[in-house]
Coordinates of C-alpha atoms and ligand atoms in Angstrom, one line a residue:
M1 CA 0.8 -15.8 -0.5
A2 CA 3.4 -18.0 -2.1
S3 CA 6.7 -16.5 -3.0
D4 CA 8.2 -16.8 -6.5
E5 CA 10.9 -19.4 -6.1
K6 CA 11.9 -19.4 -9.8
G7 CA 15.3 -17.9 -10.7
P8 CA 15.6 -14.4 -12.0
T9 CA 14.2 -13.7 -15.5
G10 CA 14.4 -10.9 -18.0
P11 CA 17.5 -9.3 -19.5
D12 CA 21.0 -9.4 -18.0
L13 CA 21.2 -5.8 -16.9
S14 CA 25.0 -5.9 -16.5
K15 CA 25.1 -6.3 -20.3
G16 CA 22.8 -3.3 -20.8
I17 CA 19.5 -2.7 -22.4
L18 CA 18.5 -0.1 -25.0
A19 CA 17.7 3.2 -23.3
S20 CA 14.7 3.5 -25.6
D21 CA 13.2 0.3 -24.0
L22 CA 12.6 2.1 -20.7
R23 CA 10.4 5.2 -21.0
D24 CA 10.0 7.7 -18.2
G25 CA 7.6 6.3 -15.5
A26 CA 8.2 2.7 -16.5
M27 CA 9.8 -0.3 -14.8
L28 CA 11.2 -3.6 -16.1
A29 CA 12.5 -6.7 -14.3
G30 CA 15.9 -8.2 -15.2
H31 CA 18.8 -9.6 -13.3
I32 CA 22.4 -9.3 -12.3
G33 CA 23.8 -12.8 -11.8
E34 CA 21.3 -14.5 -9.5
D35 CA 19.9 -11.2 -8.2
A36 CA 16.5 -10.2 -9.6
V37 CA 16.7 -6.5 -10.3
L38 CA 14.1 -3.9 -11.0
L39 CA 15.1 -1.1 -13.3
A40 CA 13.0 2.1 -13.2
R41 CA 13.0 5.5 -14.9
Q42 CA 11.2 8.1 -12.9
N43 CA 11.2 11.9 -13.5
G44 CA 14.1 11.4 -15.9
R45 CA 16.3 9.5 -13.3
L46 CA 17.3 5.9 -13.4
F47 CA 17.1 3.5 -10.4
A48 CA 17.9 -0.2 -9.9
L49 CA 16.6 -2.0 -6.9
S50 CA 15.8 -5.6 -5.8
A51 CA 12.9 -6.8 -7.9
H52 CA 10.9 -8.4 -5.1
C53 CA 9.2 -6.9 -2.1
T54 CA 10.8 -7.6 1.3
H55 CA 7.3 -8.4 2.8
Y56 CA 6.1 -11.5 0.9
H57 CA 8.2 -11.3 -2.2
G58 CA 5.6 -9.4 -4.4
P59 CA 6.9 -8.6 -7.9
L60 CA 7.5 -4.9 -7.8
A61 CA 7.6 -4.6 -11.6
D62 CA 3.8 -5.3 -11.5
G63 CA 3.3 -2.4 -9.1
L64 CA 3.4 1.4 -9.5
L65 CA 5.9 4.2 -9.5
V66 CA 4.5 7.1 -7.5
G67 CA 6.8 10.2 -7.0
A68 CA 10.0 9.0 -5.5
T69 CA 8.6 5.5 -4.5
A70 CA 7.9 2.1 -5.9
R71 CA 4.7 0.5 -4.6
C72 CA 4.2 -3.2 -4.2
P73 CA 1.2 -4.7 -6.0
W74 CA 0.3 -7.2 -3.3
H75 CA -0.1 -5.2 -0.1
H76 CA 0.9 -1.7 -1.1
A77 CA 4.3 -1.3 0.7
H78 CA 6.3 1.8 -0.4
F79 CA 10.0 1.7 -1.1
S80 CA 12.2 4.7 -1.7
L81 CA 13.7 4.6 -5.2
E82 CA 16.7 6.5 -4.0
T83 CA 17.7 4.4 -1.0
G84 CA 15.5 1.2 -1.1
E85 CA 14.1 2.1 2.4
A86 CA 10.7 0.4 3.1
I87 CA 9.1 3.8 3.8
A88 CA 5.6 2.4 4.4
A89 CA 4.6 -1.0 5.8
P90 CA 3.9 -3.9 5.5
A91 CA 7.5 -4.3 4.2
L92 CA 9.9 -3.3 6.9
S93 CA 13.3 -4.2 5.4
P94 CA 15.0 -2.2 2.7
L95 CA 15.6 -3.3 -0.9
T96 CA 19.2 -3.5 -2.2
C97 CA 20.1 -0.7 -4.6
W98 CA 22.5 -0.8 -7.6
Q99 CA 24.4 1.9 -9.4
V100 CA 23.0 2.6 -12.9
E101 CA 24.6 4.3 -15.9
E102 CA 23.2 5.5 -19.2
R103 CA 25.8 5.5 -21.9
A104 CA 25.7 5.7 -25.7
G105 CA 22.0 4.8 -25.9
N106 CA 22.2 2.0 -23.4
I107 CA 21.4 1.5 -19.7
F108 CA 23.8 -0.6 -17.6
V109 CA 23.3 -1.7 -14.0
K110 CA 26.6 -1.7 -12.2
S111 CA 27.7 -2.6 -8.6
K112 CA 25.6 -2.7 -5.5
K113 CA 25.3 0.5 -3.5
A114 CA 26.2 0.6 0.2
Q115 CA 23.3 1.3 2.6
P116 CA 23.4 4.9 3.8
P117 CA 24.7 5.2 7.4
T118 CA 22.1 5.9 10.1
K119 CA 22.3 9.3 11.7
T120 CA 21.8 9.3 15.5
T121 CA 18.9 11.4 16.7
G122 CA 17.3 12.2 20.1
S123 CA 18.9 12.2 23.6
T124 CA 20.4 9.1 25.2
N125 CA 18.5 10.1 28.4
E126 CA 15.1 9.9 26.7
H127 CA 13.0 6.8 27.3
I128 CA 10.2 5.8 24.9
V129 CA 7.9 3.1 26.1
I130 CA 5.6 1.1 23.8
V131 CA 2.7 -0.9 25.3
G132 CA 1.9 -3.6 22.9
G133 CA 4.0 -6.1 21.0
G134 CA 1.8 -6.3 17.9
A135 CA 1.7 -4.6 14.5
A136 CA 1.8 -1.0 15.6
G137 CA 4.1 -1.5 18.6
F138 CA 6.7 -3.4 16.6
A139 CA 6.6 -1.1 13.6
A140 CA 7.1 1.9 15.9
A141 CA 10.1 0.3 17.7
E142 CA 11.6 -0.7 14.4
M143 CA 11.2 2.9 13.0
L144 CA 12.7 4.5 16.1
R145 CA 15.9 2.5 15.7
R146 CA 15.9 2.8 11.9
R147 CA 15.9 6.5 12.3
G148 CA 18.8 6.3 14.8
F149 CA 16.9 7.1 18.1
A150 CA 19.7 7.2 20.7
G151 CA 17.6 6.8 23.8
R152 CA 16.0 3.7 25.5
V153 CA 13.2 1.8 23.9
T154 CA 11.1 -0.5 26.1
M155 CA 8.3 -2.7 24.6
L156 CA 5.8 -4.2 27.0
S157 CA 3.6 -7.0 25.9
N158 CA 1.3 -9.3 27.8
D159 CA 1.7 -11.9 25.1
D160 CA 4.1 -14.7 25.7
A161 CA 5.4 -14.6 22.1
A162 CA 7.6 -11.8 20.5
P163 CA 5.7 -9.8 17.8
V164 CA 4.4 -12.1 15.1
D165 CA 3.0 -11.8 11.6
R166 CA -0.6 -12.0 12.9
P167 CA -2.3 -12.2 9.4
N168 CA -0.5 -15.5 8.8
L169 CA -2.2 -17.0 11.9
S170 CA -5.4 -17.5 10.0
K171 CA -3.8 -18.3 6.6
D172 CA -0.7 -20.4 5.6
Y173 CA 0.5 -21.1 9.1
L174 CA -2.9 -22.3 10.3
A175 CA -3.3 -24.3 7.1
G176 CA 0.0 -26.0 7.7
S177 CA 1.7 -24.6 4.6
A178 CA 4.0 -22.2 6.3
P179 CA 6.6 -23.3 8.9
E180 CA 6.6 -21.6 12.3
D181 CA 9.8 -19.7 11.6
W182 CA 7.9 -17.6 9.1
V183 CA 5.7 -16.3 11.9
P184 CA 8.0 -14.0 14.1
L185 CA 8.4 -10.5 12.6
R186 CA 12.1 -10.7 13.7
G187 CA 14.3 -13.3 15.3
N188 CA 14.9 -13.1 19.1
D189 CA 18.4 -11.7 18.6
W190 CA 17.1 -8.7 16.7
Y191 CA 15.7 -7.1 19.9
A192 CA 19.0 -7.3 21.7
E193 CA 21.0 -6.1 18.7
N194 CA 18.7 -3.1 18.3
K195 CA 18.6 -2.4 22.1
I196 CA 14.9 -2.9 22.3
D197 CA 14.1 -4.0 25.8
L198 CA 11.2 -6.4 25.0
K199 CA 9.4 -7.6 28.1
L200 CA 7.0 -10.4 27.4
K201 CA 4.2 -11.7 29.7
T202 CA 4.1 -8.2 31.1
D203 CA 0.7 -6.8 31.7
V204 CA 0.4 -3.0 32.1
V205 CA -2.5 -2.3 34.4
S206 CA -2.5 1.5 34.7
L207 CA -1.2 4.7 33.3
D208 CA -0.6 8.0 35.0
A209 CA -0.6 10.5 32.2
K210 CA 0.5 13.4 34.4
S211 CA 3.5 11.8 36.1
K212 CA 4.3 9.8 33.0
E213 CA 4.3 6.5 34.7
L214 CA 3.0 3.0 34.0
T215 CA 2.2 0.3 36.6
L216 CA 2.7 -3.3 35.8
E217 CA 0.6 -6.2 37.1
S218 CA 3.6 -7.1 39.3
G219 CA 3.3 -3.7 41.0
S220 CA 6.5 -2.3 39.5
K221 CA 6.5 1.1 37.9
I222 CA 8.0 2.3 34.6
K223 CA 8.7 6.0 33.9
F224 CA 8.6 7.3 30.3
D225 CA 9.2 10.4 28.4
K226 CA 7.0 9.5 25.5
L227 CA 4.5 6.6 25.3
L228 CA 2.8 4.7 22.5
L229 CA -0.3 2.8 23.4
A230 CA -0.7 -0.1 20.9
T231 CA -2.8 -2.5 22.8
G232 CA -4.8 -3.8 19.8
A233 CA -8.1 -5.6 20.1
E234 CA -9.3 -8.7 21.8
P235 CA -11.7 -11.3 20.4
V236 CA -15.3 -11.1 21.5
R237 CA -16.1 -14.3 23.5
L238 CA -19.5 -15.9 23.4
D239 CA -21.5 -16.0 26.6
I240 CA -23.1 -19.4 25.9
P241 CA -23.0 -22.6 27.9
G242 CA -20.0 -24.8 27.0
A243 CA -17.9 -22.0 25.4
D244 CA -15.3 -22.4 28.1
Q245 CA -14.4 -26.0 27.1
P246 CA -10.8 -26.7 25.9
H247 CA -11.8 -27.5 22.3
V248 CA -13.5 -24.0 21.9
H249 CA -11.1 -21.3 20.8
T250 CA -10.8 -17.7 19.7
L251 CA -7.9 -16.7 17.4
R252 CA -5.7 -13.7 18.1
S253 CA -2.3 -14.8 19.4
L254 CA 0.3 -17.4 18.3
G255 CA -0.7 -19.3 21.4
D256 CA -4.3 -19.4 20.2
C257 CA -3.2 -20.6 16.8
R258 CA -0.9 -23.3 18.2
A259 CA -3.8 -24.6 20.3
I260 CA -6.1 -24.8 17.3
I261 CA -3.4 -26.5 15.2
D262 CA -2.8 -29.0 18.0
Q263 CA -6.4 -30.1 17.9
A264 CA -6.7 -29.9 14.1
K265 CA -4.0 -32.6 13.8
T266 CA -6.6 -35.2 15.0
A267 CA -9.9 -33.4 14.4
K268 CA -12.4 -34.7 11.8
R269 CA -15.0 -31.9 12.1
A270 CA -14.9 -28.2 13.0
V271 CA -17.5 -25.6 13.7
V272 CA -16.6 -22.0 12.9
I273 CA -18.9 -19.5 14.6
G274 CA -19.0 -16.3 12.7
A275 CA -18.5 -15.6 8.9
S276 CA -16.0 -12.8 9.6
F277 CA -12.6 -12.5 7.9
I278 CA -11.0 -14.5 10.6
G279 CA -13.8 -17.0 10.7
L280 CA -13.7 -17.6 6.9
E281 CA -9.9 -17.7 6.6
T282 CA -9.9 -20.2 9.5
A283 CA -12.5 -22.3 7.6
A284 CA -10.3 -22.2 4.5
A285 CA -7.2 -23.2 6.6
L286 CA -9.0 -26.1 8.3
R287 CA -10.3 -27.3 4.9
A288 CA -6.6 -27.4 3.7
R289 CA -6.1 -29.8 6.6
D290 CA -9.0 -31.9 5.3
I291 CA -11.3 -31.2 8.2
E292 CA -15.1 -31.0 7.6
V293 CA -16.0 -27.4 8.3
H294 CA -19.4 -25.9 9.2
V295 CA -19.7 -22.1 9.4
V296 CA -22.6 -20.8 11.5
A297 CA -23.4 -17.1 11.3
P298 CA -26.5 -14.8 11.7
E299 CA -26.1 -12.9 8.4
K300 CA -27.7 -13.8 5.1
R301 CA -24.4 -13.5 3.2
P302 CA -20.9 -13.7 4.4
L303 CA -19.0 -10.3 4.5
E304 CA -21.9 -8.5 2.8
R305 CA -21.6 -5.6 5.3
V306 CA -18.1 -4.9 4.1
F307 CA -18.1 -5.9 0.5
G308 CA -21.7 -5.9 -0.7
P309 CA -23.9 -8.7 -2.0
Q310 CA -22.0 -9.6 -5.1
L311 CA -18.7 -10.3 -3.4
G312 CA -20.6 -11.8 -0.5
D313 CA -22.2 -14.4 -2.8
F314 CA -18.9 -15.1 -4.5
I315 CA -17.1 -15.7 -1.2
R316 CA -19.9 -18.1 -0.1
A317 CA -19.7 -20.0 -3.4
L318 CA -15.9 -20.1 -3.2
H319 CA -16.0 -21.7 0.3
E320 CA -18.8 -24.1 -0.8
E321 CA -16.7 -25.2 -3.8
H322 CA -14.0 -26.2 -1.2
G323 CA -16.6 -28.1 0.8
V324 CA -17.5 -25.7 3.6
K325 CA -21.1 -26.1 4.8
F326 CA -22.8 -22.8 5.8
H327 CA -25.6 -22.5 8.4
L328 CA -26.5 -18.8 7.7
E329 CA -29.3 -16.8 9.5
N330 CA -28.5 -19.1 12.4
S331 CA -26.5 -19.2 15.6
I332 CA -25.0 -21.5 18.2
T333 CA -26.9 -21.4 21.5
A334 CA -24.8 -23.9 23.5
I335 CA -21.8 -26.2 23.1
D336 CA -22.9 -29.4 24.7
G337 CA -19.8 -31.6 25.0
K338 CA -18.7 -31.9 21.4
G339 CA -22.1 -30.9 20.0
A340 CA -22.7 -27.3 18.9
V341 CA -26.5 -26.6 19.3
L342 CA -28.0 -24.6 16.4
K343 CA -30.7 -22.0 17.3
N344 CA -32.9 -23.1 14.4
G345 CA -32.7 -26.8 15.5
G346 CA -30.2 -29.5 15.3
T347 CA -26.7 -30.1 16.6
I348 CA -23.3 -30.2 14.8
D349 CA -20.6 -32.4 16.3
A350 CA -17.2 -30.8 16.3
D351 CA -13.8 -31.8 17.7
V352 CA -12.8 -28.1 17.4
V353 CA -14.8 -24.9 17.6
V354 CA -13.4 -21.5 16.6
I355 CA -15.3 -18.4 17.5
G356 CA -14.7 -15.5 15.0
V357 CA -17.4 -13.0 15.9
G358 CA -15.4 -9.8 16.0
V359 CA -13.1 -8.0 18.3
R360 CA -13.2 -5.1 20.8
P361 CA -10.5 -2.5 21.0
R362 CA -8.5 -2.7 24.3
V363 CA -9.0 0.8 25.5
A364 CA -9.2 0.2 29.2
L365 CA -5.7 1.6 30.0
A366 CA -6.3 4.8 28.1
E367 CA -9.9 5.2 29.4
K368 CA -8.8 4.7 33.1
A369 CA -6.0 7.3 32.6
G370 CA -8.6 9.8 31.5
L371 CA -7.5 10.1 27.8
A372 CA -10.2 11.2 25.4
I373 CA -12.2 8.2 24.2
D374 CA -14.5 8.0 21.2
K375 CA -15.3 4.3 20.5
G376 CA -11.5 3.9 20.5
V377 CA -8.7 6.2 21.7
S378 CA -9.0 9.6 20.1
V379 CA -5.9 10.8 18.3
N380 CA -5.0 13.6 16.0
E381 CA -3.4 13.2 12.6
Y382 CA 0.0 12.8 14.3
M383 CA -1.4 9.9 16.3
E384 CA -1.1 11.9 19.5
T385 CA -3.8 11.3 22.1
S386 CA -5.4 14.1 24.3
A387 CA -2.4 13.8 26.6
N388 CA 0.9 15.5 25.4
G389 CA 3.6 13.0 24.5
I390 CA 1.2 10.0 24.6
Y391 CA 0.4 8.4 21.3
A392 CA -1.9 5.6 20.2
A393 CA -1.9 3.5 17.1
G394 CA -3.5 0.5 15.5
D395 CA -6.8 -1.2 16.3
I396 CA -7.4 1.1 19.3
A397 CA -6.9 4.4 17.5
R398 CA -9.7 6.6 16.1
W399 CA -8.1 9.2 13.9
P400 CA -9.2 12.0 11.5
D401 CA -9.1 10.3 8.1
A402 CA -8.3 12.9 5.5
I403 CA -9.7 10.7 2.8
S404 CA -13.2 10.2 4.1
G405 CA -13.3 13.4 6.1
E406 CA -14.5 11.3 9.0
R407 CA -12.9 10.1 12.3
I408 CA -12.5 6.4 11.8
R409 CA -11.0 3.3 13.5
V410 CA -10.1 0.2 11.5
E411 CA -8.7 -3.2 12.3
H412 CA -6.2 -3.6 9.5
W413 CA -2.6 -4.9 9.7
V414 CA -1.1 -2.4 7.3
V415 CA -2.9 0.6 8.9
A416 CA -1.7 -0.5 12.4
E417 CA 2.0 -0.8 11.2
R418 CA 1.9 2.5 9.3
Q419 CA 0.3 4.3 12.3
G420 CA 3.1 2.9 14.5
Q421 CA 5.7 4.2 12.1
V422 CA 4.0 7.6 11.9
A423 CA 3.8 7.8 15.7
A424 CA 7.5 6.9 16.0
L425 CA 8.5 9.7 13.5
N426 CA 6.3 12.2 15.5
M427 CA 7.9 11.1 18.8
L428 CA 11.3 11.8 17.2
G429 CA 10.1 15.3 16.4
I430 CA 9.7 14.7 12.6
P431 CA 6.1 16.1 12.1
T432 CA 4.3 13.5 10.0
P433 CA 0.6 13.4 9.6
F434 CA -1.0 10.0 8.9
G435 CA -2.4 10.2 5.4
S436 CA -2.4 6.7 4.0
A437 CA -5.5 5.3 2.4
P438 CA -6.7 2.4 4.7
F439 CA -5.8 -0.9 3.1
F440 CA -6.4 -4.5 4.0
W441 CA -6.2 -7.9 2.2
S442 CA -7.8 -11.2 2.9
Q443 CA -7.0 -14.6 1.4
H444 CA -9.5 -17.4 0.8
Y445 CA -7.8 -20.5 -0.8
D446 CA -6.0 -19.1 -3.9
V447 CA -8.1 -16.0 -4.0
P448 CA -6.7 -12.8 -2.5
I449 CA -9.1 -9.9 -2.0
N450 CA -7.6 -6.4 -1.6
Y451 CA -9.6 -3.5 -0.2
V452 CA -8.6 0.2 -0.2
G453 CA -10.5 3.1 1.4
H454 CA -13.2 2.9 3.9
A455 CA -17.0 2.6 3.3
E456 CA -19.3 1.9 6.1
K457 CA -22.3 2.8 4.0
W458 CA -22.7 3.3 0.2
D459 CA -25.5 3.9 -2.3
T460 CA -24.0 2.3 -5.3
I461 CA -21.6 -0.6 -6.1
D462 CA -20.0 -0.4 -9.6
I463 CA -18.4 -3.6 -10.8
E464 CA -15.7 -3.6 -13.5
G465 CA -14.8 -7.1 -14.8
D466 CA -16.3 -10.3 -13.5
V467 CA -16.5 -11.3 -9.8
V468 CA -17.2 -14.9 -10.5
K469 CA -14.2 -15.1 -12.9
R470 CA -12.1 -13.7 -10.1
D471 CA -11.1 -10.6 -12.1
C472 CA -12.8 -7.5 -10.8
V473 CA -12.7 -4.1 -9.3
V474 CA -15.7 -3.4 -7.1
R475 CA -16.2 0.3 -6.3
H476 CA -18.3 1.4 -3.3
K477 CA -19.7 4.9 -3.9
R478 CA -21.8 7.4 -2.1
G479 CA -23.2 10.4 -3.9
G480 CA -21.0 9.6 -6.9
R481 CA -17.8 9.6 -4.8
V482 CA -15.6 6.5 -4.6
L483 CA -15.2 5.6 -0.9
A484 CA -13.6 2.2 -1.2
V485 CA -12.4 -0.3 -3.8
A486 CA -12.3 -4.0 -3.4
S487 CA -10.5 -6.1 -6.1
I488 CA -9.5 -9.5 -7.1
Y489 CA -6.4 -10.0 -9.2
R490 CA -6.5 -6.3 -10.2
D491 CA -3.5 -5.2 -8.1
K492 CA -2.6 -2.2 -10.2
E493 CA -6.1 -0.7 -10.1
S494 CA -6.1 -1.3 -6.3
L495 CA -2.8 0.6 -6.0
E496 CA -4.1 3.4 -8.3
A497 CA -7.3 3.8 -6.3
G498 CA -5.3 4.2 -3.1
V499 CA -3.0 6.8 -4.7
A500 CA -6.0 8.7 -6.2
M501 CA -7.6 8.8 -2.7
E502 CA -4.4 10.1 -1.1
H503 CA -3.8 12.7 -3.7
K504 CA -7.4 14.0 -3.6
A505 CA -7.2 14.3 0.2
A506 CA -3.8 16.0 0.1
K507 CA -5.2 18.6 -2.4
A508 CA -8.4 19.3 -0.4
Ligands
FAD601 C1 -5.8 -14.2 12.9 C2 -5.8 -12.8 12.4 C3 -5.6 -12.6 11.0 C4 -5.6 -11.3 10.5 N1 -5.5 -11.1 9.2 C5 -5.5 -9.8 8.7 C6 -5.3 -9.6 7.3 O1 -5.2 -10.5 6.5 N2 -5.3 -8.3 6.9 C7 -5.4 -7.3 7.7 O2 -5.4 -6.1 7.3 N3 -5.6 -7.5 9.0 C8 -5.6 -8.7 9.6 N4 -5.8 -8.9 10.9 C9 -5.9 -7.8 11.8 C10 -4.6 -7.3 12.2 O3 -3.8 -8.3 12.7 C11 -4.7 -6.2 13.3 O4 -5.5 -5.1 12.7 C12 -3.4 -5.7 13.8 O5 -2.7 -6.8 14.4 C13 -3.6 -4.6 14.8 O6 -2.4 -4.2 15.3 P1 -2.2 -3.6 16.8 O7 -0.8 -3.3 17.0 O8 -3.2 -2.5 17.0 O9 -2.7 -4.8 17.8 P2 -2.1 -6.2 18.0 O10 -1.3 -6.7 16.8 O11 -3.2 -7.1 18.4 O12 -1.1 -6.1 19.2 C14 -1.5 -5.7 20.5 C15 -0.5 -6.0 21.5 O13 -0.8 -5.4 22.7 C16 -0.5 -6.3 23.8 N5 -1.3 -5.8 24.9 C17 -2.7 -5.6 25.0 N6 -3.0 -5.1 26.2 C18 -1.9 -5.0 26.9 C19 -1.5 -4.6 28.2 N7 -2.5 -4.1 29.0 N8 -0.3 -4.7 28.7 C20 0.7 -5.2 27.9 N9 0.4 -5.6 26.6 C21 -0.8 -5.5 26.1 C22 -1.0 -7.7 23.2 O14 -0.4 -8.8 23.8 C23 -0.4 -7.5 21.8 O15 1.0 -7.8 21.8 C24 -5.8 -10.2 11.4 C25 -6.0 -10.4 12.8 C26 -5.9 -11.7 13.3 C27 -6.1 -12.0 14.8
FES602 S1 4.4 -8.6 -0.8 FE1 4.8 -6.5 -1.0 S2 3.6 -5.6 0.5 FE2 3.2 -7.7 0.8

C-alpha cells in the first residue's frame, strides 16, 4: 500500500479553527508546520495526534473514533487518543501527541507533548523466552519492553533473518516496488537497544514443560520462567516428481522471497500452483515484473471458499485483466525440467514455479511436550496453553473466539501480532483476554480487500454496493447473523463491522 507523500493539507491548527467546526465524535486533518496533525473531539475532550498511522501511513481521519482510541482505516490498528500508544497491531510505534486548547470559541493546537516515561515492571531475575521470530513473537517481545519488563527476554528463531514484515513478501517487495529496507520490522540495533537477546538460526527441538526448559538443535538447554510458543506455520510442499528442483519454491521467509526475486530477474514465464492468497498475490507481483504467469488450481473459482462466488469471480477477472492465465479445476502432476505437467493434459514451460497450496501450523514442539492440541495448540482467552506459564499465539493457536462462540485458529498477520501482545500482557500479570475481531487484508494490484470476522460456512451473502466497480461490502451470514464482512474501498464499514462484532461479544 503506497504511502501519501504529499505535504500536509487542511487548516493550520496553530492558528486555530472554529470550535463549532469539530463536533463531538468527529476528527479533522490539519497541520502544524510540516507535521500532519489529526484533531479529534471525543466524549467532550480534545486530542491532537499525528494524522498518519505508523504502520503504512494510513490516513487516520478516514478511520473511526472508538472509546478512547482512534482506529486506522487500512488495517485497523488502534491508537490511544490520550498517549498516542499503538495499543493494537499492526501499528507498533506510537503517534506524536500535541497539546490542545479551546479558547473563545476556537481550538488551537500547541506544542508537542513528551512521551510518558515507561514504568519498570517484573523482576530482573525473571526470564521470558519466545520461540519464533515472526509476527506473534516480535509483537510479544516489543510489548514486554514497551511495558517496562525488567527481566531477560530471549527470542529464538530458526530463520536466518530478524523478524520481517511477512505480508510484504508477496506484495510490494516481491513486485520490486518496495526496497528491502522496508522489510525488517525493526533495524538490527533495536534488539540490542531493547535488551532482546535475538538468536537467529536457532532451532528449538524440544520443550520440557515441567522443568521449564528448552533444548536447542545444538544440544544446549535454555531455562525459562515463562514461555511463548509462536512457531507459526510452514508451507505445504507438493509430493510430485520434480518439486525439489532449484526453480521450484514455496514462499514463507525472506530467504524464500529473495530466491524467487533472483530468478524472476531473468524469468519469462512462471507457474503458480494454488489460487490461495499467497499464490494470487505472488501472481500479481510477478505480473508487475512483466513475467507471463499461469495459475493452476483445483477449484472452480479462486478464493470462493473464503469470500464466496461473487468476490471469487471478481478476483479471477481482475487477475485476467492483468494478463494472468488460469488453469482451474486442474493440477500439476510433475515438474519435468522446466515443464509443469497439467493433469488434464499439456505442459506449461516455466523458469520459476511457486507453490502456494496452504500451510500447516508448526505444532510439533507443543505436541511432543504433551500440551493440549486441537488442530493447533489449544489456548484459553489469555493465550495460555494447558501448561501453566506457557503461552501460544499466532498461526499455531486455537483460541475461544468470543465473537463466533467457537474455538478457532486463523492465519492472519494482525491476529498473530495482537495475540503476541496479549500474551505479553498476561505474562506481565496484566490479565487481558483476547477479544479482537479477526482481521486480514489482501492486496491484488491496486485493489485491497479487507475481511473482518470469521465465516467457515454461511447460508447467505448480502452485497451492498458493486463488486465489479470495486466498491462493496460483502456480508457473510448464517441464520441471519453476520459472521464476516469482506469489503473493497469501504474501510469505514469494515472498521464499524469489527467494532460491532467486538461490542456484541463483550455484552454477551
Ligand atoms: C508471503 C506471505 C504473505 C502474507 N500476507 C498476509 C496478509 O496480507 N495479511 C494477513 O493477514 N496475513 C498474511 N500472511 C500470513 C501472516 O504472515 C501469518 O499469519 C503470520 O506471520 C503468523 O505469525 P506467527 O508469528 O504465528 O508465525 P510466523 O510469522 O511464521 O513466525 C514463526 C517464526 O517461528 C520460527 N520457528 C518455527 N519453528 C521454530 C523452532 N522449532 N525453533 C525456532 N524457531 C522456530 C520461524 O522461523 C519464524 O521466525 C502472509 C504470509 C506469507 C507467508
Ligand atoms: S496503515 Fe494503519 S494499520 Fe496499516
